[in-house]
mmCIF file of C-alpha atoms in Angstrom:
data_model
loop_
_atom_site.group_PDB
_atom_site.id
_atom_site.type_symbol
_atom_site.label_atom_id
_atom_site.label_comp_id
_atom_site.label_asym_id
_atom_site.label_seq_id
_atom_site.Cartn_x
_atom_site.Cartn_y
_atom_site.Cartn_z
ATOM 1 C CA MET K 146 2.104 12.181 -21.352
ATOM 2 C CA ARG K 147 1.452 10.000 -18.336
ATOM 3 C CA ASN K 148 -0.403 11.293 -15.304
ATOM 4 C CA VAL K 149 -0.650 9.785 -11.851
ATOM 5 C CA HIS K 150 -4.209 8.690 -11.091
ATOM 6 C CA LEU K 151 -5.595 7.566 -7.764
ATOM 7 C CA ILE K 152 -8.430 5.113 -8.401
ATOM 8 C CA ALA K 153 -10.639 3.882 -5.576
ATOM 9 C CA TYR K 154 -13.716 1.703 -5.773
ATOM 10 C CA ASP K 155 -16.447 0.314 -3.549
ATOM 11 C CA ILE K 156 -18.045 -2.749 -5.130
ATOM 12 C CA SER K 157 -20.858 -4.438 -3.199
ATOM 13 C CA CYS K 158 -20.791 -7.838 -4.971
ATOM 14 C CA LYS K 159 -17.761 -10.092 -4.442
ATOM 15 C CA LYS K 160 -17.896 -11.394 -8.022
ATOM 16 C CA ARG K 161 -17.919 -7.876 -9.500
ATOM 17 C CA TYR K 162 -15.228 -6.812 -7.001
ATOM 18 C CA ARG K 163 -12.900 -9.600 -8.205
ATOM 19 C CA LYS K 164 -13.432 -8.623 -11.854
ATOM 20 C CA VAL K 165 -12.616 -4.969 -11.150
ATOM 21 C CA TYR K 166 -9.615 -5.924 -9.000
ATOM 22 C CA GLN K 167 -8.252 -8.158 -11.774
ATOM 23 C CA ALA K 168 -8.582 -5.321 -14.294
ATOM 24 C CA MET K 169 -6.858 -2.893 -11.950
ATOM 25 C CA CYS K 170 -3.904 -5.207 -11.222
ATOM 26 C CA GLY K 171 -2.613 -4.863 -14.750
ATOM 27 C CA HIS K 172 -2.798 -1.078 -14.720
ATOM 28 C CA GLY K 173 -1.421 0.150 -11.414
ATOM 29 C CA ASP K 174 -0.099 -0.556 -7.939
ATOM 30 C CA SER K 175 -2.383 -1.431 -5.060
ATOM 31 C CA VAL K 176 -1.700 1.043 -2.252
ATOM 32 C CA GLN K 177 -4.631 -0.020 -0.057
ATOM 33 C CA TYR K 178 -7.542 -2.389 -0.463
ATOM 34 C CA SER K 179 -9.621 -1.058 -3.369
ATOM 35 C CA VAL K 180 -7.227 1.861 -3.957
ATOM 36 C CA PHE K 181 -4.698 1.917 -6.796
ATOM 37 C CA ARG K 182 -2.013 4.347 -7.916
ATOM 38 C CA CYS K 183 -1.761 4.264 -11.717
ATOM 39 C CA GLU K 184 0.535 6.007 -14.190
ATOM 40 C CA LEU K 185 -1.605 6.266 -17.332
ATOM 41 C CA THR K 186 -1.885 8.132 -20.591
ATOM 42 C CA ASP K 187 -5.335 9.376 -21.603
ATOM 43 C CA MET K 188 -5.744 6.365 -23.920
ATOM 44 C CA GLU K 189 -4.692 3.896 -21.204
ATOM 45 C CA LEU K 190 -7.129 5.498 -18.766
ATOM 46 C CA GLN K 191 -9.953 5.184 -21.285
ATOM 47 C CA HIS K 192 -9.011 1.530 -21.909
ATOM 48 C CA LEU K 193 -9.119 0.856 -18.154
ATOM 49 C CA LYS K 194 -12.538 2.523 -17.890
ATOM 50 C CA ASP K 195 -13.759 0.356 -20.777
ATOM 51 C CA LEU K 196 -12.546 -2.772 -18.931
ATOM 52 C CA ILE K 197 -14.187 -1.838 -15.629
ATOM 53 C CA TRP K 198 -17.496 -0.381 -16.876
ATOM 54 C CA PRO K 199 -19.200 -3.706 -17.818
ATOM 55 C CA HIS K 200 -18.656 -5.088 -14.302
ATOM 56 C CA LEU K 201 -20.284 -2.203 -12.432
ATOM 57 C CA ASN K 202 -23.799 -1.912 -11.115
ATOM 58 C CA LEU K 203 -24.089 1.867 -10.845
ATOM 59 C CA GLY K 204 -27.013 1.546 -8.463
ATOM 60 C CA GLU K 205 -24.788 -0.240 -5.914
ATOM 61 C CA ASP K 206 -21.121 0.384 -6.817
ATOM 62 C CA ARG K 207 -18.887 3.459 -6.866
ATOM 63 C CA VAL K 208 -15.579 4.268 -8.570
ATOM 64 C CA MET K 209 -13.563 7.421 -7.940
ATOM 65 C CA ILE K 210 -10.781 8.503 -10.321
ATOM 66 C CA VAL K 211 -8.553 11.394 -9.243
ATOM 67 C CA ASP K 212 -6.021 12.859 -11.696
ATOM 68 C CA LEU K 213 -3.030 13.966 -9.598
ATOM 69 C CA GLY K 214 -1.141 15.442 -12.526
ATOM 70 C CA PRO K 215 2.029 14.599 -14.443
ATOM 71 C CA ILE K 216 4.399 11.972 -13.090
ATOM 72 C CA ALA K 217 7.243 14.485 -12.990
ATOM 73 C CA GLY K 218 4.996 17.030 -11.263
ATOM 74 C CA ARG K 219 3.329 16.876 -7.882
ATOM 75 C CA GLY K 220 1.589 13.567 -8.708
ATOM 76 C CA ASP K 221 3.526 11.653 -6.059
ATOM 77 C CA GLU K 222 4.238 14.508 -3.688
ATOM 78 C CA CYS K 223 0.554 14.930 -2.817
ATOM 79 C CA ILE K 224 0.139 11.297 -1.650
ATOM 80 C CA GLU K 225 0.990 10.655 1.995
ATOM 81 C CA PHE K 226 0.993 7.239 3.689
ATOM 82 C CA TRP K 227 0.719 6.476 7.376
ATOM 83 C CA GLY K 228 1.223 2.953 8.643
ATOM 84 C CA ASP K 229 2.414 -0.039 6.676
ATOM 85 C CA PRO K 230 1.797 0.538 2.937
ATOM 86 C CA ARG K 231 0.874 -2.408 0.737
ATOM 87 C CA THR K 232 3.700 -1.457 -1.650
ATOM 88 C CA VAL K 233 6.999 0.247 -0.961
ATOM 89 C CA PRO K 234 6.783 3.931 -1.905
ATOM 90 C CA THR K 235 9.246 5.121 -4.536
ATOM 91 C CA THR K 236 12.230 7.071 -3.289
ATOM 92 C CA ARG K 237 12.057 10.757 -3.993
ATOM 93 C CA GLU K 238 15.098 12.507 -5.387
ATOM 94 C CA ALA K 239 15.697 16.097 -6.384
ATOM 95 C CA THR K 240 15.839 16.681 -10.127
ATOM 96 C CA ILE K 241 17.780 19.681 -11.353
ATOM 97 C CA ILE K 242 16.715 20.930 -14.756
#
């Protein structure tokens, strides 16, 4: 099952920042600078962590991963944008089960 994850990072070194950004680009959508919305399974999330970990200096850098729940759940409903988003938000439609 895929969950929506909000991943934000603050990397102090430009070289490490680029490496983390490159890893993130293949795994989610950039919604703001250093903030990504990702739809990941548990295995995909662990793979992403394994890609990012070697580039971090934990004495200087920070990464925050927030699990917003299942894609079909409130994962998207709890994200609100103001201003011009970097990507176009998905349209929301009612689903009758």
